[in-house]
Coordinates of C-alpha atoms in Angstrom, one line a residue:
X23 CA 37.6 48.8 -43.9
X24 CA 40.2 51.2 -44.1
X25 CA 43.5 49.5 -42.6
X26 CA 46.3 52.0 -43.3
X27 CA 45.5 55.9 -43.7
X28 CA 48.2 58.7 -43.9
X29 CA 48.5 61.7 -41.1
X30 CA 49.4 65.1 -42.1
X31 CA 50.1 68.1 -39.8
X32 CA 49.5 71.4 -41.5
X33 CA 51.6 74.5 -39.1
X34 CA 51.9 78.2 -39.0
X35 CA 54.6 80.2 -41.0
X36 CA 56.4 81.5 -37.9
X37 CA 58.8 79.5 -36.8
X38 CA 58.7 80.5 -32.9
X39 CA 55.0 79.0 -33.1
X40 CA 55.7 75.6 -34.8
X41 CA 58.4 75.0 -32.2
X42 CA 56.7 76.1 -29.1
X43 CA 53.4 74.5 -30.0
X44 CA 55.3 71.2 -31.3
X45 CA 55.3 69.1 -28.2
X46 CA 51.1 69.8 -27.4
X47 CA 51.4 68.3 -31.5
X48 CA 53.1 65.0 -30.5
X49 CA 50.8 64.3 -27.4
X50 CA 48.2 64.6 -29.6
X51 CA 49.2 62.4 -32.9
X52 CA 50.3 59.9 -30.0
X53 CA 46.6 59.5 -28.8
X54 CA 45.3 59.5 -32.3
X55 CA 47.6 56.5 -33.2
X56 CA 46.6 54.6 -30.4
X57 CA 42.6 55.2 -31.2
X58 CA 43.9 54.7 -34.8
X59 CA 45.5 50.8 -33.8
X60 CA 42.3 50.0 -31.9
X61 CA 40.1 50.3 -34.8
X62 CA 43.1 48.1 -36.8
X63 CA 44.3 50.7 -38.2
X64 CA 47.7 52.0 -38.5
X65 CA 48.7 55.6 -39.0
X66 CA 51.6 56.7 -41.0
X67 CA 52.9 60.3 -41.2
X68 CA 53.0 60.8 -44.7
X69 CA 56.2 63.7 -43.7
X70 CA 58.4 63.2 -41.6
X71 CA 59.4 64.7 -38.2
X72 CA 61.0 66.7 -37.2
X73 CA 61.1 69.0 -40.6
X74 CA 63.9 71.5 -39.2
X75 CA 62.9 71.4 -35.0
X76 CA 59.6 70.4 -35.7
X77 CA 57.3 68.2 -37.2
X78 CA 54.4 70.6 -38.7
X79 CA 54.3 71.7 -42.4
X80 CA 55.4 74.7 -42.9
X81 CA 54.9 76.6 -46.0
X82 CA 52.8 75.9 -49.2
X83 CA 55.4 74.3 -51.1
X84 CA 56.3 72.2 -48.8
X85 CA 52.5 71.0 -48.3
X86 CA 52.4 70.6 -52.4
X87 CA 55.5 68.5 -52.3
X88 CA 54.3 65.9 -50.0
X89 CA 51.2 65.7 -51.1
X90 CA 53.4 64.5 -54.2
X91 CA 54.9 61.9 -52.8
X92 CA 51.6 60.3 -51.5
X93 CA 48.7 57.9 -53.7
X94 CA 45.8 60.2 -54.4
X95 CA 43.1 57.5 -53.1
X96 CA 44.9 57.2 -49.8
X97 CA 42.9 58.2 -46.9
X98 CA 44.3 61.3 -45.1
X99 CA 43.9 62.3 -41.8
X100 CA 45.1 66.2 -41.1
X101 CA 45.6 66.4 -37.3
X102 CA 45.8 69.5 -35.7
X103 CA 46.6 70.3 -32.0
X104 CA 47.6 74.0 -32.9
X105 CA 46.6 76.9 -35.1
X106 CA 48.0 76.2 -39.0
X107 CA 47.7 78.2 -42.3
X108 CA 45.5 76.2 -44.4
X109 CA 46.4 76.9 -47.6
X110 CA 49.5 75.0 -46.5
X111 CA 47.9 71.8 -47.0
X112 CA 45.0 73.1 -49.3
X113 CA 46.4 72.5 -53.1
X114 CA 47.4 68.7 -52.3
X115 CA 43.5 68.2 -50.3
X116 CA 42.1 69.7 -53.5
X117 CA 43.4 67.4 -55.9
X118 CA 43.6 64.6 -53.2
X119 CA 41.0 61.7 -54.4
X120 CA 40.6 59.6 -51.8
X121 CA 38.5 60.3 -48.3
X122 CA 39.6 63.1 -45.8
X123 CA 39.5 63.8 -41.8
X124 CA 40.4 66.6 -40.3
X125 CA 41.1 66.3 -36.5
X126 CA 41.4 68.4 -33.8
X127 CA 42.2 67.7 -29.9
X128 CA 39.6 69.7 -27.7
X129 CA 42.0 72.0 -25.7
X130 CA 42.3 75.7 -25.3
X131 CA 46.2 75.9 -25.0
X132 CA 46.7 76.2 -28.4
X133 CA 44.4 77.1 -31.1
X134 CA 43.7 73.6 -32.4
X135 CA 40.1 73.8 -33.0
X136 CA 40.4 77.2 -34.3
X137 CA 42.9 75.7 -37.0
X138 CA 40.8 72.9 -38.0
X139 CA 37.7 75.1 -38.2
X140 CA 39.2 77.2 -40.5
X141 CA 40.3 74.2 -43.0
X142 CA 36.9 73.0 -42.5
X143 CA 35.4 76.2 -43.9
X144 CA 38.4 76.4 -46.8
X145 CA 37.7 72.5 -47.8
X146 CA 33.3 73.9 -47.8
X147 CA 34.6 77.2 -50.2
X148 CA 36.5 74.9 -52.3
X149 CA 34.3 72.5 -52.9
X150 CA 36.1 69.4 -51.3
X151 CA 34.2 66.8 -49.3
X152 CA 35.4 65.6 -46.2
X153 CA 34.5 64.7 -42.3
X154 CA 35.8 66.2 -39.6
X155 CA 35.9 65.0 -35.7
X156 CA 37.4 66.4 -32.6
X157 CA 37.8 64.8 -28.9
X158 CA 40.2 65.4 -25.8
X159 CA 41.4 62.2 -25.3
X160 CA 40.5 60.0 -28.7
X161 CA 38.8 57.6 -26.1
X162 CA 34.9 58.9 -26.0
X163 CA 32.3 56.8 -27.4
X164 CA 31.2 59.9 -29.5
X165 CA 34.9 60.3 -31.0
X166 CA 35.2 56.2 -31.4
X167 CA 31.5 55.8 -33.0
X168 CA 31.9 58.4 -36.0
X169 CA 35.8 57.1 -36.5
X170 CA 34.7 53.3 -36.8
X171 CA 32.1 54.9 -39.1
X172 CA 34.8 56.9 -40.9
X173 CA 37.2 53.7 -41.0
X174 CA 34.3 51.8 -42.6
X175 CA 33.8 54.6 -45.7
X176 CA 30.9 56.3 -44.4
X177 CA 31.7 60.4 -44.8
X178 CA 30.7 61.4 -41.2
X179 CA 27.4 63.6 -41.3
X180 CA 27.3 65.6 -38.2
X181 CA 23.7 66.4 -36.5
X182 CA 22.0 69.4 -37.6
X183 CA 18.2 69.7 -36.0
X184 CA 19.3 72.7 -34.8
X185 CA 19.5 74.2 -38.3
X186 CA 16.2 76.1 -40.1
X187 CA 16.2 77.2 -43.6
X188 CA 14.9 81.3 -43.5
X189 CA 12.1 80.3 -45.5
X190 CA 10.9 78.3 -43.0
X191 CA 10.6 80.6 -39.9
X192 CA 8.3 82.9 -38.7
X193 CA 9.6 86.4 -39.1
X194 CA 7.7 89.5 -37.2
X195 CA 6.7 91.7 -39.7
X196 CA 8.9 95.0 -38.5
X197 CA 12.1 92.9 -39.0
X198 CA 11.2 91.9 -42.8
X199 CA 10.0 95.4 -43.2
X200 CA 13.2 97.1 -41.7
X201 CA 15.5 93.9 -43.5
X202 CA 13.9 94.9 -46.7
X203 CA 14.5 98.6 -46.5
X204 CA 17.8 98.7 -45.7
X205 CA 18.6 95.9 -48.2
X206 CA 17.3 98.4 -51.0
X207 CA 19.1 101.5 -49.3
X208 CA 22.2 98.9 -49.4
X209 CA 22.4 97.9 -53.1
X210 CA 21.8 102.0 -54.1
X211 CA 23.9 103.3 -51.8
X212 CA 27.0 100.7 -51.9
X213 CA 29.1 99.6 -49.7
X214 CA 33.1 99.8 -49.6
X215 CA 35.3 97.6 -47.6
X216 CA 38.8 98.9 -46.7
X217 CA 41.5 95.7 -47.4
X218 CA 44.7 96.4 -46.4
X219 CA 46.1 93.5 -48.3
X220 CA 44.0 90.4 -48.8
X221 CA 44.8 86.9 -47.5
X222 CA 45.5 86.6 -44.0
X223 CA 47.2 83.4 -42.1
X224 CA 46.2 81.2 -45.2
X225 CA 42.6 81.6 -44.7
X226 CA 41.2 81.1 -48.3
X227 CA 37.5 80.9 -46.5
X228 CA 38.0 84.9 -45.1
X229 CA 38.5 86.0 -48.5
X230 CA 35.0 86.3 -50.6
X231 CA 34.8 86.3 -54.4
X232 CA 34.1 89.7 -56.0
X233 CA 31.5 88.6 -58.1
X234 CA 29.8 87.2 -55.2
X235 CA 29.5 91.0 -53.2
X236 CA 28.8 92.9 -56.5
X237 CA 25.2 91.8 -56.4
X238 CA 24.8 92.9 -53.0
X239 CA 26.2 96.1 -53.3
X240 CA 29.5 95.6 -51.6
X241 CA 32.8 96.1 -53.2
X242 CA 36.2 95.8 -52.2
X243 CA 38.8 99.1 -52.2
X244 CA 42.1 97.2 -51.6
X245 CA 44.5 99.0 -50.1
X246 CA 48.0 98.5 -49.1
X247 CA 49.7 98.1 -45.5
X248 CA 52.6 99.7 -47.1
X249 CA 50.4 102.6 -47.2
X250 CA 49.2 102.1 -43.5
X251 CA 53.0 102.3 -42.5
X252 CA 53.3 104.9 -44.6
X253 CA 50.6 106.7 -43.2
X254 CA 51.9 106.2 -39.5
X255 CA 54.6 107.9 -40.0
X256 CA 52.8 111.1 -40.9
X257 CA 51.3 111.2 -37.6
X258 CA 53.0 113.9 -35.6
X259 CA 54.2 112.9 -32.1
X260 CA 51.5 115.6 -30.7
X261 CA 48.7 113.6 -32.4
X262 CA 50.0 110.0 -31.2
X263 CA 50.0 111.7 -27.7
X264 CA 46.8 113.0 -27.4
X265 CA 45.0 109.8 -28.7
X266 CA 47.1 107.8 -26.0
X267 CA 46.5 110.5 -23.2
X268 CA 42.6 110.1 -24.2
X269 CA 42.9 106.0 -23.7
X270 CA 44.0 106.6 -20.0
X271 CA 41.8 109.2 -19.3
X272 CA 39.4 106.0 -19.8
X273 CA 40.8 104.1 -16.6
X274 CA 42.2 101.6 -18.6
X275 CA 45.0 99.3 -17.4
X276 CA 48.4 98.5 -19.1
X277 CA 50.7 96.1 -17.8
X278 CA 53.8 97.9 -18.8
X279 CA 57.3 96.3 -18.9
X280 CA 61.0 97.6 -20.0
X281 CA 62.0 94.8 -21.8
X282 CA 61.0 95.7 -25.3
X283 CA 61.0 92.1 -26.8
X284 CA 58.7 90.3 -23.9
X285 CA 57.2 93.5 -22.2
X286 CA 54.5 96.0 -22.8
X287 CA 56.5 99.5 -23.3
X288 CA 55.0 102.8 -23.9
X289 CA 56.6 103.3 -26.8
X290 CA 54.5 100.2 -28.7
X291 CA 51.5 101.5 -27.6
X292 CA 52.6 105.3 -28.8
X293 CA 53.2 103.0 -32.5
X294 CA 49.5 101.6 -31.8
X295 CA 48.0 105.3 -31.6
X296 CA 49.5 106.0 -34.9
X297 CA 48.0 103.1 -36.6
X298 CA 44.8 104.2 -35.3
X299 CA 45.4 107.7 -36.1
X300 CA 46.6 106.7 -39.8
X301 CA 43.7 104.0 -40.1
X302 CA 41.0 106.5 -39.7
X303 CA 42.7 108.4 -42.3
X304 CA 43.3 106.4 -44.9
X305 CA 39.6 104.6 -44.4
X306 CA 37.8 107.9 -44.4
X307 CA 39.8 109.1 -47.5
X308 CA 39.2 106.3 -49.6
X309 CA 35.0 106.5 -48.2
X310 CA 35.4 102.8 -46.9
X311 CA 32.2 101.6 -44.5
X312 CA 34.3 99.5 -42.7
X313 CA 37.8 98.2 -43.0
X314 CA 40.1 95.3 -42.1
X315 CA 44.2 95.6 -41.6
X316 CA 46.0 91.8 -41.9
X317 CA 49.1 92.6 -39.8
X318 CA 50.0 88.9 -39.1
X319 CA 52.3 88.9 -42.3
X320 CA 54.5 92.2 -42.9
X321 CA 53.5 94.6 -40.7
X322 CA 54.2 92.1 -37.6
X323 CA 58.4 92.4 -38.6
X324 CA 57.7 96.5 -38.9
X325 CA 55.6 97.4 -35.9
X326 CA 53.2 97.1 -33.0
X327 CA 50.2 94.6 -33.4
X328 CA 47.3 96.4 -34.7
X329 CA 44.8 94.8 -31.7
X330 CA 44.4 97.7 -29.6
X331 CA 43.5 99.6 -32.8
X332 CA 40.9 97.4 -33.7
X333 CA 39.5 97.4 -30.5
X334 CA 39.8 101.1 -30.5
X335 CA 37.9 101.4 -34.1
X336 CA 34.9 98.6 -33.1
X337 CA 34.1 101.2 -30.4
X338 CA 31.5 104.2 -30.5
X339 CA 33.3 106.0 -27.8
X340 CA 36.7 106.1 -29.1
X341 CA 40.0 108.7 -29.5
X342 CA 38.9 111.7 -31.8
X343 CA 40.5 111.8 -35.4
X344 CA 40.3 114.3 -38.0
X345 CA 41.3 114.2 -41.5
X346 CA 43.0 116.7 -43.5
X347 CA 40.4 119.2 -43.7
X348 CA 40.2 119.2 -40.3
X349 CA 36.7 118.0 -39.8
X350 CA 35.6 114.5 -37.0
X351 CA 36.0 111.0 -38.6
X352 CA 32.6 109.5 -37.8
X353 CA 32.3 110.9 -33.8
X354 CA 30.5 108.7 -31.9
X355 CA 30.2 105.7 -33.9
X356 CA 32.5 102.6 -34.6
X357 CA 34.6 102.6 -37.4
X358 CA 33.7 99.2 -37.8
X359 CA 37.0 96.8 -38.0
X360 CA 37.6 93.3 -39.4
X361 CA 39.5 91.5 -37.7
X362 CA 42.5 89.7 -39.7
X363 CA 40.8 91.1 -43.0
X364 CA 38.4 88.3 -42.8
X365 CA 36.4 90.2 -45.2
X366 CA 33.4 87.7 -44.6
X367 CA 33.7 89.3 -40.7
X368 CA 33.6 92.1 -42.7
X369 CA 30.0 92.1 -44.4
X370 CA 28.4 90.6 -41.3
X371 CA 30.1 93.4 -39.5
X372 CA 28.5 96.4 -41.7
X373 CA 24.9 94.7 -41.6
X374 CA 25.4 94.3 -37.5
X375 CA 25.9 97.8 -37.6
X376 CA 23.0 99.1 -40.1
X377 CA 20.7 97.1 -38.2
X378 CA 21.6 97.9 -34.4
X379 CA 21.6 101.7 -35.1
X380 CA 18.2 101.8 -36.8
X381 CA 17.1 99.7 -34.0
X382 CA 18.6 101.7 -31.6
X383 CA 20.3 98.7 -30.2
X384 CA 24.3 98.5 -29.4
X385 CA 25.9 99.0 -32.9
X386 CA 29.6 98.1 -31.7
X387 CA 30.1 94.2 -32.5
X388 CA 33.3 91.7 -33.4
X389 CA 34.3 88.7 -34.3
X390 CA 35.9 86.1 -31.7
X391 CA 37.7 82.4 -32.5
X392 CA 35.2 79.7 -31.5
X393 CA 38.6 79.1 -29.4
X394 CA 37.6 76.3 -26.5
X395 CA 34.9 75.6 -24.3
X396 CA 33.8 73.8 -21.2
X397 CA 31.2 72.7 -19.2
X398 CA 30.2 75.1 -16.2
X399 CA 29.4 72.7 -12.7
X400 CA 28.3 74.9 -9.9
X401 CA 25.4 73.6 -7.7
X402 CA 22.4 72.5 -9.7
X403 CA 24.1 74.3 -12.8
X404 CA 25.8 72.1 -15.5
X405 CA 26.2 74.1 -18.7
X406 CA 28.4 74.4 -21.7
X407 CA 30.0 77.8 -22.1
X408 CA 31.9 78.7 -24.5
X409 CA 35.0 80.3 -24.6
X410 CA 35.3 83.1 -27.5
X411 CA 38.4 85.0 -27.6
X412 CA 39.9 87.1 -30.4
X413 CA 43.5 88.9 -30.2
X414 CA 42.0 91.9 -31.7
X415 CA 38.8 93.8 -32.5
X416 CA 37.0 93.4 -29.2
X417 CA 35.2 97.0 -28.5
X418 CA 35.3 98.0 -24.7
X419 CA 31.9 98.4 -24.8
X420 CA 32.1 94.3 -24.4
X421 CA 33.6 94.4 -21.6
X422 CA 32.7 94.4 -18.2
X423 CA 33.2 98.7 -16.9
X424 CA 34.1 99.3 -20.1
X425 CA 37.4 100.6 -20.8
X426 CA 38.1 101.0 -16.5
X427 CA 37.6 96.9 -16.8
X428 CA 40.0 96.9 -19.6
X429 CA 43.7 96.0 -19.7
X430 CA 46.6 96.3 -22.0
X431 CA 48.9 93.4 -22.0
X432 CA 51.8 92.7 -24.1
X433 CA 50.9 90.6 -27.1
X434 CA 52.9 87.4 -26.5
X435 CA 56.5 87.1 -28.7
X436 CA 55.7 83.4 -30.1
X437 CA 53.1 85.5 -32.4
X438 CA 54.0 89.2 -32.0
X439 CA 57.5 89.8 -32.2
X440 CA 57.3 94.1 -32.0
X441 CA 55.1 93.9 -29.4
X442 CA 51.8 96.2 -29.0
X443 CA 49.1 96.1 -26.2
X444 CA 46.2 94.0 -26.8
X445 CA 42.7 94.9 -25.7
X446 CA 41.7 92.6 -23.3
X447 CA 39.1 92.0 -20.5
X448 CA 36.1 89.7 -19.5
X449 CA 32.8 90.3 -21.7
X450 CA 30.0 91.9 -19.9
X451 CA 26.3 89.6 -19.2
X452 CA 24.2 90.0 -21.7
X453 CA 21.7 88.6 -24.8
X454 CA 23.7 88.3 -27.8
X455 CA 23.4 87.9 -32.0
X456 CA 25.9 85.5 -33.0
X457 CA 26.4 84.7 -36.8
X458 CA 28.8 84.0 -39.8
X459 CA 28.8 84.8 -43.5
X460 CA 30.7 82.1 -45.2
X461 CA 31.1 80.4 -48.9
X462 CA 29.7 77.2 -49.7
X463 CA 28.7 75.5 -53.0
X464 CA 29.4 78.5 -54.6
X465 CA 27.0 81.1 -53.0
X466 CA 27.0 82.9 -49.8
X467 CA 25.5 81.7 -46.8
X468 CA 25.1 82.7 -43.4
X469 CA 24.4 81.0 -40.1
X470 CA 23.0 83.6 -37.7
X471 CA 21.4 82.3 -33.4
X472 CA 21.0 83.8 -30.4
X473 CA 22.7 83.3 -27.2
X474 CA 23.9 84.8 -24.0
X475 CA 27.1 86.3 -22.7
X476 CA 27.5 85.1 -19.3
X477 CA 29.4 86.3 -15.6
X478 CA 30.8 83.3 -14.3
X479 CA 32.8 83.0 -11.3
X480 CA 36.3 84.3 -10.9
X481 CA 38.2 81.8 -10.6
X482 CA 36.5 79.8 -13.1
X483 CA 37.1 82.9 -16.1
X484 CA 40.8 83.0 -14.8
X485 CA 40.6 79.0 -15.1
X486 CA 39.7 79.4 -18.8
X487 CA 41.3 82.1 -19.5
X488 CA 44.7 80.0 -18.3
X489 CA 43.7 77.5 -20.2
X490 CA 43.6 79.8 -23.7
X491 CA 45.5 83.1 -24.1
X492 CA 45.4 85.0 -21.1
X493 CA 46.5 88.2 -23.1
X494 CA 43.3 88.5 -25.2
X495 CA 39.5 89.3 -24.6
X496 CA 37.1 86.8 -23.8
X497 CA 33.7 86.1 -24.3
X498 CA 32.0 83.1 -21.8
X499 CA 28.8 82.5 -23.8
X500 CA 26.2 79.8 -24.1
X501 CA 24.4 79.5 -27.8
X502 CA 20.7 78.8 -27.3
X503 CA 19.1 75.6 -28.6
X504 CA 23.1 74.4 -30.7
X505 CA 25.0 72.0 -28.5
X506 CA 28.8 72.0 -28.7
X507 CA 28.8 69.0 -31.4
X508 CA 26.1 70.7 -33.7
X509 CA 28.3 73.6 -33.6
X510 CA 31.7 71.7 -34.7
X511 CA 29.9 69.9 -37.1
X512 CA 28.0 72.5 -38.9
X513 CA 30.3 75.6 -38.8
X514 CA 32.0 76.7 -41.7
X515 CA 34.8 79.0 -39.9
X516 CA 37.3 79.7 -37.3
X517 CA 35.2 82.8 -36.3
X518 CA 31.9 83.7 -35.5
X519 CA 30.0 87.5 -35.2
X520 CA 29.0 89.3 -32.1
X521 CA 26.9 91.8 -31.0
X522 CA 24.9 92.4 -27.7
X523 CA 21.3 93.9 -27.2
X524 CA 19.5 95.4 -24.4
X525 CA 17.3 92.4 -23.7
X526 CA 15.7 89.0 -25.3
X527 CA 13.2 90.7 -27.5
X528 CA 15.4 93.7 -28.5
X529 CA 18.1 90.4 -29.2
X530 CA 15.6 88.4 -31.2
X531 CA 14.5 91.6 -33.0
X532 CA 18.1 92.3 -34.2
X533 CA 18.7 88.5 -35.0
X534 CA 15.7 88.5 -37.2
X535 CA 16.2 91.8 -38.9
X536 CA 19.4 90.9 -39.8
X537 CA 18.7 88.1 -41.5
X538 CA 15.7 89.5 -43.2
X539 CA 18.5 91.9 -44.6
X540 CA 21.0 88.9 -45.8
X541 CA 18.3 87.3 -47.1
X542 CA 17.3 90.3 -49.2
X543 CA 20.9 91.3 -50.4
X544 CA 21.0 87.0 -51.6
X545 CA 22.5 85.5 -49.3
X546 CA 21.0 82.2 -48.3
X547 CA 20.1 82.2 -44.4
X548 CA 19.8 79.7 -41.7
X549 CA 18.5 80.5 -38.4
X550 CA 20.7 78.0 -35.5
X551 CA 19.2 77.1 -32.4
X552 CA 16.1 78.4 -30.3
X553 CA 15.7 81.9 -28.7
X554 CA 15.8 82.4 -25.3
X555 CA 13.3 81.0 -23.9
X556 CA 13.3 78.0 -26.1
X557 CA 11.2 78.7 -29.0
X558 CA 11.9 78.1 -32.3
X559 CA 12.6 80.9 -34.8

């Protein structure tokens, strides 16, 4: 029986985030403690607090130099309450001998779960074994049972019925035909994907191995946001104009402001159109099929956010661009974007595409956070619904009228301190394909379901949208057949893939296709969960 472990809270670089999010931090490590003492054990901080006005850690050296200080064969609890760069805390957990939790308190107000999610998926690329739990108060039977478990040297398995090995399902023969084909057209063709600079917000699990995409076909052209500002600045006013004149022509909404470091001015969003102007550019020069701009680190101190130009770029019915010769940059289709150059976002992205425009389906898709989530009680209805929600890279098209249901709000100053519009507005009802590519034992993987966008009640979006970041996009969505528990347990990331279809066969069509192409590129599938109406894939 464990009788002592060590508690370590990994942070974000910025500074305004660790001290804004540090008190939701401190109500959270007080409830751990307590569950902690009634199991008879006690729970140190192995740093601590506060470390300058707060108590998170802060940078990787910081992380390395506790990690130091503390007995390898301790057992070490990482709590998180708030979003935190992983890599952070990653060198000491790699080294780190004895067993390992990772925490997280179920609320949306700050991205806790999201944080712990993505450690989860850098500890599964890595290598490093560890069990991972997450509750809103530390007091439910489900939290206590795996912690007494956990206390008493068991690694905590989660449950994963839900998961089915591609081999074992039953896949209609026109989506192995049409998986196949383009897998073949893939690895002759070959596939470029645009990084403008590698390694966002410490996530080690968004960056994939080049010798792990060379057999598929993809390859990486890494390019420089140096080069993106560089290229923004070659944008005449004339050009930044017309692509901003074309986004209200749209109907959609900005929330605009005169206070330049809390409110939405026109002049950020004038800044946005010449990313997206200077994006296009640069990604059709260099020939890339999709690309992905990391903007958190650097360009955030130099400009507007890149999230409306993400949204922009995942759209098919976007702003016209030319390049030098004068001629359209792919009209009519998305440029398709990965969001914080999550470059595992990025392949799934590309396939999404390939398959939804042979299928004639939707071709415009994102990722979102696996951010929060609730249980829906209305009448004889009592579901869980997730709540998905990405700052950038959510296409119109999601959203409910399109771009006239869309608004521009300021992206909030803890995160985003030159401002910029996000792309915001409630995702439309509809069948979806959700999935992730991730790396695990040393091969790809991905985890690909089905589920359903859903229209809930006003007041009950703007409830969860209060709850989260009421700036950004959201997606209310149920995942057929995976409860909220098998999905904790079993995903290896702080994102997950998105793309609608017409209806449930067109849906189940694209989900199978999809993974009949992964799975003949080499990556190793699982199908998640039932379809629609139950079944099994």
């Amino acid at each position: 029986m464990i009788d002592k472990a060590y508690l370590v809270a990994s942070g974000d670089l910025r500074e305004s985030a660790n001290q804004s999010c540090w008190p939701a931090q401190l109500e959270m490590e007080a409830k751990l403690t307590q569950a902690f003492r009634s199991m008879g054990c006690m729970l140190e901080r192995a740093h601590e607090a506060p470390l300058g006005s707060h108590g998170f850690i802060a940078s990787q050296r910081q992380g390395m130099d506790i990690f130091r200080s503390l007995d390898r064969n301790a057992p070490i609890v990482v709590a998180e309450s708030v979003w935190q760069y992983s890599h952070h805390v990653l060198a000491g957990l790699l080294r780190h001998e004895g067993p390992i939790l990772t925490v997280a308190n179920w609320s949306g107000q700050w991205p806790g779960l999201v944080g712990v999610l993505n450690l989860n998926g850098c500890l599964a690329k890595a290598g490093v074994e560890y069990s991972t739990l997450w509750s809103k108060a530390f007091d439910d039977p489900f939290f206590l049972k795996h912690l007494e478990s956990w206390l008493n040297g068991t690694i905590i398995r989660h449950d994963r019925s839900h998961v089915k090995r591609f081999a074992d399902a039953n896949l209609p023969e026109k989506a192995r035909d049409l998986g196949v084909r383009l897998a073949a057209e893939a690895k002759e063709r070959m596939t470029i994907l645009g990084v403008f600079d590698e390694g966002c917000m410490g996530m080690y699990n968004a960056i994939l191995p080049d010798e792990l995409l060379f057999p598929l076909g993809f390859f990486k052209e890494r390019l420089s946001q140096s080069a993106l500002y560089a290229g923004m600045l070659e944008v005449s006013d004339m050009e930044a104009r017309a692509v901003f004149e074309w986004i209200l022509a749209t109907g959609m909404n900005f929330e605009w402001g005169s206070d330049e470091s809390s409110e939405l001015t026109e002049r950020q969003v004038l800044e946005q159109c010449r990313m997206y102007v200077a994006a296009c550019r640069i990604g059709a020069e260099y020939a890339c099929d999709a690309i992905g701009i990391q903007y958190q680190q650097g360009l955030k101190d130099l400009c507007a956010a890149s999230d409306l130009v993400e949204g922009l770029l995942n759209n098919s019915e976007r702003p016209p661009v030319t390049n030098k010769n004068g001629a359209l940059i792919r009209p009519g289709k998305p440029f398709t974007h990965f969001n914080e150059v999550d470059e595992a976002a990025g392949v799934d992205g590309v396939m999404t595409q390939w398959v939804h425009e042979a299928l004639r389906q939707p071709a415009e898709n994102t990722l979102h956070d696996l951010r929060w989530g609730d249980r829906y009680r209305s009448g004889s209805t009592d579901v869980f619904v997730w709540t998905f929600q990405i700052s950038g890279g959510a296409p119109a098209a999601h959203h409910e009228r399109g771009y006239a249901g869309s608004t521009g709000y300021r992206q909030i100053p803890m995160y985003f301190p030159s401002g910029g519009a996000t792309l915001s507005g409630v995702a439309k009802e509809g069948e979806i394909i959700w999935s992730r590519v991730f790396v695990e034992s040393g091969e790809l993987r991905m985890d690909i379901g089905r589920g359903r966008a859903l229209t809930l009640p006003d007041g009950e979006t703007e409830r969860r949208r209060q709850a989260t970041t009421a700036q950004w996009p959201i997606m209310n969505a149920v995942t057929y057949g995976v409860s909220r528990d098998q999905m904790m347990g079993s995903h290896k990331a702080n994102h997950v893939q998105v793309a609608y279809a017409r209806d449930e066969e067109s849906a189940d069509l694209c989900c199978y296709a999809k993974a009949a192409l992964a799975n003949s590129l080499g990556i190793a599938v699982s199908f998640c969960g039932t379809r629609a109406n139950g079944a099994s894939f």
